[in-house]
Short mmCIF file of C-alpha atoms in Angstrom, two decimals:
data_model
loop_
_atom_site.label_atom_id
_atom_site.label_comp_id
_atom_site.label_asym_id
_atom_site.label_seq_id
_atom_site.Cartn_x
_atom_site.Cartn_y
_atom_site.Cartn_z
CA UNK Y 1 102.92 37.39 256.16
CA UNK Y 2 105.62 40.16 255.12
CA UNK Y 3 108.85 38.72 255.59
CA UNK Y 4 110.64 42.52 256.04
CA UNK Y 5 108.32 42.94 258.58
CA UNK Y 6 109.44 42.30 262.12
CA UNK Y 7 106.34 41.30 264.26
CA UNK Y 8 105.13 39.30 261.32
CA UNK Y 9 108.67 37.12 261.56
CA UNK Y 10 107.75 37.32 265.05
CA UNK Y 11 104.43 35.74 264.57
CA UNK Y 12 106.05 32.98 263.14
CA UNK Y 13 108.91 32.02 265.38
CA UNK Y 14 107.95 32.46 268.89
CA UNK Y 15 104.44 31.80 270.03
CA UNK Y 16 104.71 34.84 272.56
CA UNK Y 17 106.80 38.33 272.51
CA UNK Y 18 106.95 41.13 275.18
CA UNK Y 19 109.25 43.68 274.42
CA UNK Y 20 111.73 45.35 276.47
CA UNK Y 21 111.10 48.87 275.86
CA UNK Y 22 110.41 51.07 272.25
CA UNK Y 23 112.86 53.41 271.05
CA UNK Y 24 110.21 56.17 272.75
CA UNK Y 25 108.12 58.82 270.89
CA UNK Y 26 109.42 61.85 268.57
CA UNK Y 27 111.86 61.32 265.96
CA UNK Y 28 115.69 61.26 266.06
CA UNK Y 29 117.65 63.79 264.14
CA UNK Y 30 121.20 64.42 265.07
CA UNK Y 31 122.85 66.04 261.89
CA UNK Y 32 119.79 67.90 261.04
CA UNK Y 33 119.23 65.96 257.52
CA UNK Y 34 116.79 67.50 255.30
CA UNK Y 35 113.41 65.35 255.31
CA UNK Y 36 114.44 62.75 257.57
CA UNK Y 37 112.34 63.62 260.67
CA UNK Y 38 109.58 63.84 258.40
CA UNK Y 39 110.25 60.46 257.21
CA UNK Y 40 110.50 58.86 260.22
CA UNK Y 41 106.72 60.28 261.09
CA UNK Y 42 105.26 58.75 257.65
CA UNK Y 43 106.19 55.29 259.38
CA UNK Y 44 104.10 53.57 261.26
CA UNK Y 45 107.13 52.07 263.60
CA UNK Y 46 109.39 53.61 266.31
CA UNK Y 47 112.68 52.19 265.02
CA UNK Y 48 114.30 49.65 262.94
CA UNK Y 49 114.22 46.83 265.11
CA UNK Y 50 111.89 45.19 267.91
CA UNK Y 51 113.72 43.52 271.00
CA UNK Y 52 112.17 41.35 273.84
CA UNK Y 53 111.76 37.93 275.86
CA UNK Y 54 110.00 35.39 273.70
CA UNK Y 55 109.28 31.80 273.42
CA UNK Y 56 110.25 29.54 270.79
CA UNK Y 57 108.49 26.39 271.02
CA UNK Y 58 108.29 26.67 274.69
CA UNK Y 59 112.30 27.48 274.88
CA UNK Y 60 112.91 31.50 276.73
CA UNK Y 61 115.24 33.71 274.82
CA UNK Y 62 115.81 36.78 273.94
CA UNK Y 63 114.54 37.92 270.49
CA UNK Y 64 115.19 40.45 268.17
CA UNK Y 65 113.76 41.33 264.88
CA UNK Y 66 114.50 43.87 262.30
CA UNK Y 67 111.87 45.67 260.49
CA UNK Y 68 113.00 46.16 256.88
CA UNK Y 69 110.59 48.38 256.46
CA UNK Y 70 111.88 51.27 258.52
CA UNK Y 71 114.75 52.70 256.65
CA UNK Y 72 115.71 49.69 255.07
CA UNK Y 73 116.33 47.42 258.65
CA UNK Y 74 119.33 50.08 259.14
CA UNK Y 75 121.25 50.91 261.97
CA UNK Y 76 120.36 54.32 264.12
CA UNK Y 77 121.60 55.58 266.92
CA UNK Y 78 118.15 54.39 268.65
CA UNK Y 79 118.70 51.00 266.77
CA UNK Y 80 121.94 50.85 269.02
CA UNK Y 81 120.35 51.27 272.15
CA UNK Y 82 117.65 48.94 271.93
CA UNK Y 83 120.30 46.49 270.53
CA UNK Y 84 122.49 46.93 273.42
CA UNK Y 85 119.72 47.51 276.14
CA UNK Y 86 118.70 43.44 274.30
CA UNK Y 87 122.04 41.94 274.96
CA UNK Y 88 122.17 43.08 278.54
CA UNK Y 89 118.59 42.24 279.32
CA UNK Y 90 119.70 39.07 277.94
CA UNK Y 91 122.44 38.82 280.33
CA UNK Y 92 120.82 39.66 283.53
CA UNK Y 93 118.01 37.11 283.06
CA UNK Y 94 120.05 34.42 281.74
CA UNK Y 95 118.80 34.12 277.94
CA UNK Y 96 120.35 32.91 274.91
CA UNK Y 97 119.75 35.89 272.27
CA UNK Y 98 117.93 35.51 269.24
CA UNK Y 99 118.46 37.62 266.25
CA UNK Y 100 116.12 37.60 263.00
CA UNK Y 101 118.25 40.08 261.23
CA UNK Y 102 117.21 41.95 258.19
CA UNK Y 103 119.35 45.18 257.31
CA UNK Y 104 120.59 47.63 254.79
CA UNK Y 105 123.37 48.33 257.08
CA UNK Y 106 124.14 52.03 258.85
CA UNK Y 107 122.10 54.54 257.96
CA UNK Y 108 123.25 57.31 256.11
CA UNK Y 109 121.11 59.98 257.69
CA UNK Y 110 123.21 59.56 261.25
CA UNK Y 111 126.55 59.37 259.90
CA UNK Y 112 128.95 58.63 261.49
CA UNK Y 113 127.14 57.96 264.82
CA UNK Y 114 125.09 55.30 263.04
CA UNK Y 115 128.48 53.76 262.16
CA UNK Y 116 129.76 54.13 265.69
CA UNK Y 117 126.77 51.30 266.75
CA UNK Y 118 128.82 48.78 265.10
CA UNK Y 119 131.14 49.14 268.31
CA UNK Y 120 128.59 49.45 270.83
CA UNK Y 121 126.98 46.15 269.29
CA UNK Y 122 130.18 44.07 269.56
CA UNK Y 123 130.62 45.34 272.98
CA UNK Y 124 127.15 44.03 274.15
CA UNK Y 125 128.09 41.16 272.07
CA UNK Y 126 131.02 40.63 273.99
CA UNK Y 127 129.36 41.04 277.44
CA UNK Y 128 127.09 37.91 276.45
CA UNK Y 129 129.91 35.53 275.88
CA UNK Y 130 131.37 36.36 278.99
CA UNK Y 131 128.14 35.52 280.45
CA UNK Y 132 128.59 32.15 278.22
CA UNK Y 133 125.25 32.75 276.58
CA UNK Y 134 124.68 31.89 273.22
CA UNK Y 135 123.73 34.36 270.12
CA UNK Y 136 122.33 32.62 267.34
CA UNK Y 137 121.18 34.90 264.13
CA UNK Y 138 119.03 34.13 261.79
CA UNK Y 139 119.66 35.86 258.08
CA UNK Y 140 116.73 37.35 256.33
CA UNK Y 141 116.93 38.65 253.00
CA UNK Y 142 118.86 41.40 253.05
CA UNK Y 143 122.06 41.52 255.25
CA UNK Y 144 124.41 43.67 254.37
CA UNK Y 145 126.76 46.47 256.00
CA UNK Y 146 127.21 46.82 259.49
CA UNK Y 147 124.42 44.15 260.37
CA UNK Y 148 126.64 41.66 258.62
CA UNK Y 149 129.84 43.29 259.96
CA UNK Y 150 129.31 43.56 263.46
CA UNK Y 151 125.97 41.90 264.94
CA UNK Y 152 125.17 38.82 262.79
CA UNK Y 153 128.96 37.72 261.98
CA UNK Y 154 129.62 37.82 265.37
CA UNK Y 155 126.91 35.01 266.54
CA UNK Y 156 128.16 31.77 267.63
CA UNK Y 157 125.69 29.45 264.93
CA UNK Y 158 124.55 31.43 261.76
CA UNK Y 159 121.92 30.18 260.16
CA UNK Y 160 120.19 31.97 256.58
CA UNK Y 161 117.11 32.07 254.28
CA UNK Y 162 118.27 30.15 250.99
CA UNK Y 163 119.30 32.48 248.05
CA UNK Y 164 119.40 35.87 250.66
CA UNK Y 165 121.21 38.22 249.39
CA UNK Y 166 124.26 38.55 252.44
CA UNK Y 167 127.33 40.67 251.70
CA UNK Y 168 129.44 43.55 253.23
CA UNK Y 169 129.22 45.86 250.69
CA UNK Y 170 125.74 46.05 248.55
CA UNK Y 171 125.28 46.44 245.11
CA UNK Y 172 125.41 50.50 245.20
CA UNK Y 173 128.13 50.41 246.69
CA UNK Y 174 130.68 47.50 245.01
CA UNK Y 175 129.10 47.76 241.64
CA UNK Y 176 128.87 44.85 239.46
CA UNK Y 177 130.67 41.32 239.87
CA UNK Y 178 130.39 38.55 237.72
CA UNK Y 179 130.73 36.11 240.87
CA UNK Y 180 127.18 36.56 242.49
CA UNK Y 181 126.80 33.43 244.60
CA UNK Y 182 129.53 35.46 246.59
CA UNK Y 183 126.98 37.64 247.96
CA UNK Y 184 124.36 35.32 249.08
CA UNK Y 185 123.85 33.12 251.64
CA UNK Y 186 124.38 30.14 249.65
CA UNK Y 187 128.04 31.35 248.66
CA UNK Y 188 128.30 32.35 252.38
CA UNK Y 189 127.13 28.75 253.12
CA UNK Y 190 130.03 27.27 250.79
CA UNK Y 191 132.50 29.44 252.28
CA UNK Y 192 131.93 27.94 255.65
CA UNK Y 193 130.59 31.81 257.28
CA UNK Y 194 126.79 30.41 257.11
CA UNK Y 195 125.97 27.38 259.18
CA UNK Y 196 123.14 25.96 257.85
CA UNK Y 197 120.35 27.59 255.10
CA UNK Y 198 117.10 27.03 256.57
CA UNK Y 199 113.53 28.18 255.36
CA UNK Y 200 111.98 31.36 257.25
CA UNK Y 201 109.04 28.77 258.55
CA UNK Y 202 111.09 26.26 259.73
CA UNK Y 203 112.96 28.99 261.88
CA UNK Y 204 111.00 28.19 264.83
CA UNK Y 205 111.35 24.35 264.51
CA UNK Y 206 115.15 24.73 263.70
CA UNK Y 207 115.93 27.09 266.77
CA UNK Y 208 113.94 24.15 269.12
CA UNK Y 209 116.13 22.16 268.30
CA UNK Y 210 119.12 23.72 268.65
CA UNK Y 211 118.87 25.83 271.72
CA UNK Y 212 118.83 23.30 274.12
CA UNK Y 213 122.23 21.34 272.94
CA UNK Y 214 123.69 25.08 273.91
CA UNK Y 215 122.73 24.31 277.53
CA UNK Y 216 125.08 22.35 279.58
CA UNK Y 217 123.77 19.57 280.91
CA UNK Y 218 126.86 17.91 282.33
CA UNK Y 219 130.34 18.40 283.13
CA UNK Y 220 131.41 14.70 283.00
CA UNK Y 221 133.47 13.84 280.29
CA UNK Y 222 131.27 12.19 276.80
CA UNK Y 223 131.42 8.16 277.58
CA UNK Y 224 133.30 6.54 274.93
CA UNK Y 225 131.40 5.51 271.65
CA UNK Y 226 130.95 1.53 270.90
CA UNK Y 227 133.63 0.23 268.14
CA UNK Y 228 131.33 -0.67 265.28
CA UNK Y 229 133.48 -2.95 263.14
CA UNK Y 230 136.03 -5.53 263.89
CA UNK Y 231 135.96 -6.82 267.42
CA UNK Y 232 139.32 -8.42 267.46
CA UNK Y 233 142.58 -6.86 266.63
CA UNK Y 234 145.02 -6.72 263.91
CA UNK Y 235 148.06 -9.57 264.06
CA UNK Y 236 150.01 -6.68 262.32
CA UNK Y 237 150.58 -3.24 260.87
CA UNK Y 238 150.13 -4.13 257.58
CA UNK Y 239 146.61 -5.46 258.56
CA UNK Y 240 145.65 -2.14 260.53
CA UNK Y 241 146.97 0.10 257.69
CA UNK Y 242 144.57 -2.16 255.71
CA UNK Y 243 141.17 -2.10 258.05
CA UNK Y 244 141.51 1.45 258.62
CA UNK Y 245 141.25 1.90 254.88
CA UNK Y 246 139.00 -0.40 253.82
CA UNK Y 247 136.10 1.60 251.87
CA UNK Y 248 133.44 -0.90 253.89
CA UNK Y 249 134.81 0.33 257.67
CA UNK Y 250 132.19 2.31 259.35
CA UNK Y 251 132.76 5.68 258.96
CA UNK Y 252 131.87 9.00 261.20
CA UNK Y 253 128.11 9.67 260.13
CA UNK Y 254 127.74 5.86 261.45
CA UNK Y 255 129.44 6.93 264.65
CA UNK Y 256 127.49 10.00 265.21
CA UNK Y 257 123.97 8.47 264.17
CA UNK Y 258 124.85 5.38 266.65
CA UNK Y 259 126.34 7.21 269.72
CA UNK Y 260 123.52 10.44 269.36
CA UNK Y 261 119.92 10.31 270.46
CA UNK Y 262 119.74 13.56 268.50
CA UNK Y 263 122.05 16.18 266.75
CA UNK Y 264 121.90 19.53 264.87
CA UNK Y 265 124.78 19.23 262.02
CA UNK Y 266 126.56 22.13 260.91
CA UNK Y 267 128.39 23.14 257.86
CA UNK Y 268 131.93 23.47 258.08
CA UNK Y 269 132.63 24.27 254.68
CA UNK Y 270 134.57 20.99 254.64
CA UNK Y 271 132.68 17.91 254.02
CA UNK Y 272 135.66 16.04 255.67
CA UNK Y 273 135.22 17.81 259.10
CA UNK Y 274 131.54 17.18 260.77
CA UNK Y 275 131.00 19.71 263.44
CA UNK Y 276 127.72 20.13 265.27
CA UNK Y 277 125.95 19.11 268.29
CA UNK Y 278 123.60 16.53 269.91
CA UNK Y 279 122.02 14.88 272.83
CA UNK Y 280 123.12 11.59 274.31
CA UNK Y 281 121.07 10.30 277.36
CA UNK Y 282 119.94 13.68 277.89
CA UNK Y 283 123.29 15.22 277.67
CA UNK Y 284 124.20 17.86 275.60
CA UNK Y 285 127.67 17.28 273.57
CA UNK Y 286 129.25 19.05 271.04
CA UNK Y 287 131.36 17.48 268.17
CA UNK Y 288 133.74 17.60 265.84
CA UNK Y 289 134.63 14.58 263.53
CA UNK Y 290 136.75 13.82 260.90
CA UNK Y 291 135.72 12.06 257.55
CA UNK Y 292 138.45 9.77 256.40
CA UNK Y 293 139.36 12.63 254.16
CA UNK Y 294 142.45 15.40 253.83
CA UNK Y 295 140.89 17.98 255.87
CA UNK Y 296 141.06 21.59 254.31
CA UNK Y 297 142.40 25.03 256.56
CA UNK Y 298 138.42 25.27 256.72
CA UNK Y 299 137.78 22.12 258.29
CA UNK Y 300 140.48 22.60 260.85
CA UNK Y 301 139.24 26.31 261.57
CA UNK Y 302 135.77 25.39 261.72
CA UNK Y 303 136.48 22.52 264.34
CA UNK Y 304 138.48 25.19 266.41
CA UNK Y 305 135.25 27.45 266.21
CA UNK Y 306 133.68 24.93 267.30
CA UNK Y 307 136.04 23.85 270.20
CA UNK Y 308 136.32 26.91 271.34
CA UNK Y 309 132.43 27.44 271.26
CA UNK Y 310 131.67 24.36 273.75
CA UNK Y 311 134.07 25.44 275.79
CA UNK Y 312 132.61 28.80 276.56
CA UNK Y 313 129.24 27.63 276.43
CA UNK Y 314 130.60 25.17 278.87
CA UNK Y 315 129.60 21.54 276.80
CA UNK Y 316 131.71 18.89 276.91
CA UNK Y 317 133.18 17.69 273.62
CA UNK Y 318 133.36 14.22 271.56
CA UNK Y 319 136.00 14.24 268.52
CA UNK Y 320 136.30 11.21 266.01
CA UNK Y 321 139.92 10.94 264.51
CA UNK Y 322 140.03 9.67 260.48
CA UNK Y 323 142.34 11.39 257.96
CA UNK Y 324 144.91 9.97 256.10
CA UNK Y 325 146.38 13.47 256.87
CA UNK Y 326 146.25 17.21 256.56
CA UNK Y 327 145.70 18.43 252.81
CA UNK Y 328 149.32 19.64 251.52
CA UNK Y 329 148.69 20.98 248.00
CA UNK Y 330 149.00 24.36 246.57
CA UNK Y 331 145.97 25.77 247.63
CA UNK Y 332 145.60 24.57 251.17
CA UNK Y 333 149.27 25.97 251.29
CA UNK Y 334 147.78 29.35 250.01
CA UNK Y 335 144.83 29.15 252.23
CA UNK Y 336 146.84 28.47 255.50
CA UNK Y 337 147.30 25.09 256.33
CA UNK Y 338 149.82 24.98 258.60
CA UNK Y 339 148.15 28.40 260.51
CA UNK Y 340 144.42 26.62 260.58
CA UNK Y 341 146.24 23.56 262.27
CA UNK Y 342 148.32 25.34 264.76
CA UNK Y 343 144.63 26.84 265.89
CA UNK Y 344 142.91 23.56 266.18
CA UNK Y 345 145.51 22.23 268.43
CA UNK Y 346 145.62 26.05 270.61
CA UNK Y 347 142.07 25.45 270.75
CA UNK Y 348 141.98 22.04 272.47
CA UNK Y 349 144.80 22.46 274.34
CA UNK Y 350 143.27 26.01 275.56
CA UNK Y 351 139.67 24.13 276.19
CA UNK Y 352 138.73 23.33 280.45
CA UNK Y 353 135.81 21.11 279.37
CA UNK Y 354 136.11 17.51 278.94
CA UNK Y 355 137.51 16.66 275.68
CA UNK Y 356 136.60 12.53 274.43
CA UNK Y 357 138.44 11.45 271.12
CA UNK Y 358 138.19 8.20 269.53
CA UNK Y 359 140.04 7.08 266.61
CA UNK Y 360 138.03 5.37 264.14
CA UNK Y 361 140.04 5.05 261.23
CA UNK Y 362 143.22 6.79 260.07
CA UNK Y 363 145.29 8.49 261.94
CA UNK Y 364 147.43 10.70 259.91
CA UNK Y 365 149.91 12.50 261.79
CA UNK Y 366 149.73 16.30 262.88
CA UNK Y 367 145.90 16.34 260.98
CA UNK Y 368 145.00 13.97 263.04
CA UNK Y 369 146.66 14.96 266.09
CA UNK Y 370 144.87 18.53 266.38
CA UNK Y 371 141.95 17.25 267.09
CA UNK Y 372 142.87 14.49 269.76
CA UNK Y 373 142.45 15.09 274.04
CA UNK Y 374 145.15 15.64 275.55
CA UNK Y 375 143.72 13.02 278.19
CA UNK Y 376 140.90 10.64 277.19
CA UNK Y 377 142.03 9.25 274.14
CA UNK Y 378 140.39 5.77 272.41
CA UNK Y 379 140.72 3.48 269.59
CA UNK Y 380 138.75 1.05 267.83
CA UNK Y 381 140.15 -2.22 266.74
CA UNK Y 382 139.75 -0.94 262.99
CA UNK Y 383 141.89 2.16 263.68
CA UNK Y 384 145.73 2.97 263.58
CA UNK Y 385 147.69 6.24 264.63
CA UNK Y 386 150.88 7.20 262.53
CA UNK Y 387 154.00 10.05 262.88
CA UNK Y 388 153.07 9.83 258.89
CA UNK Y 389 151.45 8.04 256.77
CA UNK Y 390 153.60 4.68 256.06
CA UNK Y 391 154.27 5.37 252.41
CA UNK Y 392 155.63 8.48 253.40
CA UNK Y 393 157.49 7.24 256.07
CA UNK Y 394 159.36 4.83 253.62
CA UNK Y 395 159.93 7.46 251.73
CA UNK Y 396 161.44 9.96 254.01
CA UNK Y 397 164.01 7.05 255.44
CA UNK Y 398 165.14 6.33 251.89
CA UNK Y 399 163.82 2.74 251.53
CA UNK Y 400 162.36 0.64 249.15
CA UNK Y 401 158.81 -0.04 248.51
CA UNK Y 402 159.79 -3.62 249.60
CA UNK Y 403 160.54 -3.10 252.86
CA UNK Y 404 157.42 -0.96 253.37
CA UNK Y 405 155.55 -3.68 255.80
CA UNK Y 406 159.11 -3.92 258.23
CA UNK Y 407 158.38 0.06 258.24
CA UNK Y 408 154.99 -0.04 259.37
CA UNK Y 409 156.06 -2.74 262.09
CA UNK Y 410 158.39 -0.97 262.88
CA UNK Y 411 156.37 2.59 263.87
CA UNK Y 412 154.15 0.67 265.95
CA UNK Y 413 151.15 2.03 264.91
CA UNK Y 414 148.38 -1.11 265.63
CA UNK Y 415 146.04 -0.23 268.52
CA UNK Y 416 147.48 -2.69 270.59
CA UNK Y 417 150.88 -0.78 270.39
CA UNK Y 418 149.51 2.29 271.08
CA UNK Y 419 147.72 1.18 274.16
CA UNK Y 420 151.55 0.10 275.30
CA UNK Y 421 153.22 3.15 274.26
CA UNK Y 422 150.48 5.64 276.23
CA UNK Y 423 149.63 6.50 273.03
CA UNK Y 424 146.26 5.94 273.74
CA UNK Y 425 143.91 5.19 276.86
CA UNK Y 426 142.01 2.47 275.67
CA UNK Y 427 140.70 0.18 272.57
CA UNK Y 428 137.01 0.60 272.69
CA UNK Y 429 135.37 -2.59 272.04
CA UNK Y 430 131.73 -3.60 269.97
CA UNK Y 431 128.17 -2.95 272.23
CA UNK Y 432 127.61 -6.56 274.03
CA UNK Y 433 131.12 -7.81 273.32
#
């Protein structure tokens, strides 16, 4: 198997292909470059990509493959065509698209009507998610130019070959660096623009299980997850500041792995912030859950992405709340906190699907906050939900660390006071209890 070779990635993915039309015979010259229609004859290939209706383990879509073979995987005015003709094929027959993307970027011998395809892609692009069909891409090794730029940065779940080689500008063209990982999909990974790094033959296994949590299922609102700790609540707010905080609560992997027959995690660049999807008596549901950590401007961004995603896609949505609060040092100054929260809260506020939240642990004001419903809003008995976190509370009114326990009384921040307040909807309760 040649990996730069589209029909053999083909092969591999999708036990059938029929394509939706070559590029058509003859060669395509429009600046008249010296010994390019020559080239193109040497190749035994009529462009750099293949496009068509396929099956993935028995799942439709629309596939398409880059041949890095054909002028490095770059992008032609022909590329453009079949790229677009792909999307709106896609569109009238109602299939998610498939990209296996492999690409030098625009090809030098068109100029800058090569270049131009960049628009034309994110125009098709844009006609899919109006159609609210999903584009998932799949990075080869290479991506780079205005593959990266235009069609694979622009799907809705990213996924990558480990240690690809995925950049904007390549090598002849930035020179050297002395940070590398930047430019490959692991960096690209770290940085939160890579979903998840996934071998080339586990593709097909990896897109089965994904494509059909894309599908709505269901537009009634995700049922409300079991508590899985204390059953009975706290006497006061000391106590709840203390249960929510104890390291042996039951965090949000617990949650997720309890409430989910199945789910596809994806990275979020923030280990604090678990975003992904699943399937819960044959529902589809996406998710977005806080850790018990500071969340980063990445967490909170990738949580809107992923907000704004199920919305489109039409899903409905389960949140977890747990953060002591926002992260508030230098560099989550520098990288936009404030910004990356203000989206997360645009986002749900902006969403029509059904929007679930249960708070599990902390609840530390506005970080906390932006990813709460507006309308279906729980709490477990181990959980408490705070303007602030107490100490800082105390602080801010000038009072001693002695009177810190009259201060959390006094915000009212135990389940059982939120449930009076209309803080919250409900205190979920333990399976059976």
């Amino acid at each position: 198997m040649d990996p730069r070779s589209a029909r053999d990635v083909l092969r591999l993915v999708a036990e059938s292909f029929s394509g939706f039309g070559e590029a058509g015979t003859g060669v395509s010259d429009p600046l008249g470059w010296p010994g390019y229609p020559e080239k193109q004859r040497e190749l035994d290939m009529p462009e750099s990509v293949l496009c068509g209706q396929g099956r993935v383990r028995g799942i439709d879509c629309a596939l398409i493959a880059f041949d890095f073979r054909y002028f490095g995987g770059s992008l032609g005015s022909r590329t453009g065509d079949l790229l677009v003709r792909a999307f709106d094929e896609a569109v009238r027959r109602r299939l998610p698209v498939v990209s296996l993307v492999a690409s030098g970027g625009s090809r030098m011998q068109e100029g800058m009507l090569a270049l131009l395809q960049m628009q034309r892609i994110a125009g098709a692009a844009a006609r899919l998610r109006a159609a609210e069909l999903p584009h998932v891409t799949v990075l080869r090794d290479p991506v780079a130019g205005g593959a990266w730029a235009s069609l694979a940065s622009s799907a809705d779940v990213v996924f990558a070959v480990p240690d690809a080689t995925v950049c904007f500008a390549g090598a002849r063209v930035r020179g050297g660096s002395d940070d590398t990982e930047a430019f490959t999909s692991n960096g690209k990974l770290a940085l939160g623009q890579v979903h998840r790094l996934v071998e080339l033959e586990e593709v097909g296994a990896t897109l089965a299980a994904l494509l059909p949590l894309l599908k709505p299922t269901s537009a009634e609102a995700p049922d409300v997850p079991d508590a899985l700790g204390h059953a009975d609540l706290p006497e006061s707010g000391a106590e709840a500041v203390r249960r929510a905080r104890a390291a042996e609560r039951p965090r949000a992997d617990a949650y997720l792995d309890d409430y989910f027959d199945n789910r596809l995690p994806l990275s979020s660049a923030d280990p604090g912030m678990l975003c992904g999807f699943g399937s819960r008596h044959g529902n589809a549901i996406a998710y977005a859950a806080q850790a018990g950590t500071a969340n980063s401007p990445a967490g909170f961004r990738a949580a809107a992405r992923l907000v704004r995603l199920a919305d489109r896609l039409r899903l409905p949505i389960l949140t977890l709340v747990d953060t002591p609060g926002a992260a508030h040092d230098a560099q989550a100054e520098r990288d936009g906190i404030g910004p990356a929260i203000a989206e997360l809260f645009t986002a749900v506020a902006d969403a029509s699907v059904p929007i679930t939240t249960l708070v599990i642990g902390e609840g530390g004001s506005g970080g906390a906050l932006a990813l709460t419903s507006h309308t279906r809003v729980w709490i477990t008995p181990d959980a408490y939900f705070s303007v602030i976190a107490p100490e800082s509370a105390n602080a801010i009114l000038k009072r001693e660390p002695a009177e810190l326990g009259a201060t959390i009384d006094q915000l009212r921040l135990r389940p059982q006071d939120l449930l009076e307040l209309g803080v919250v909807h409900g205190i979920a309760q333990r399976s059976g209890a």
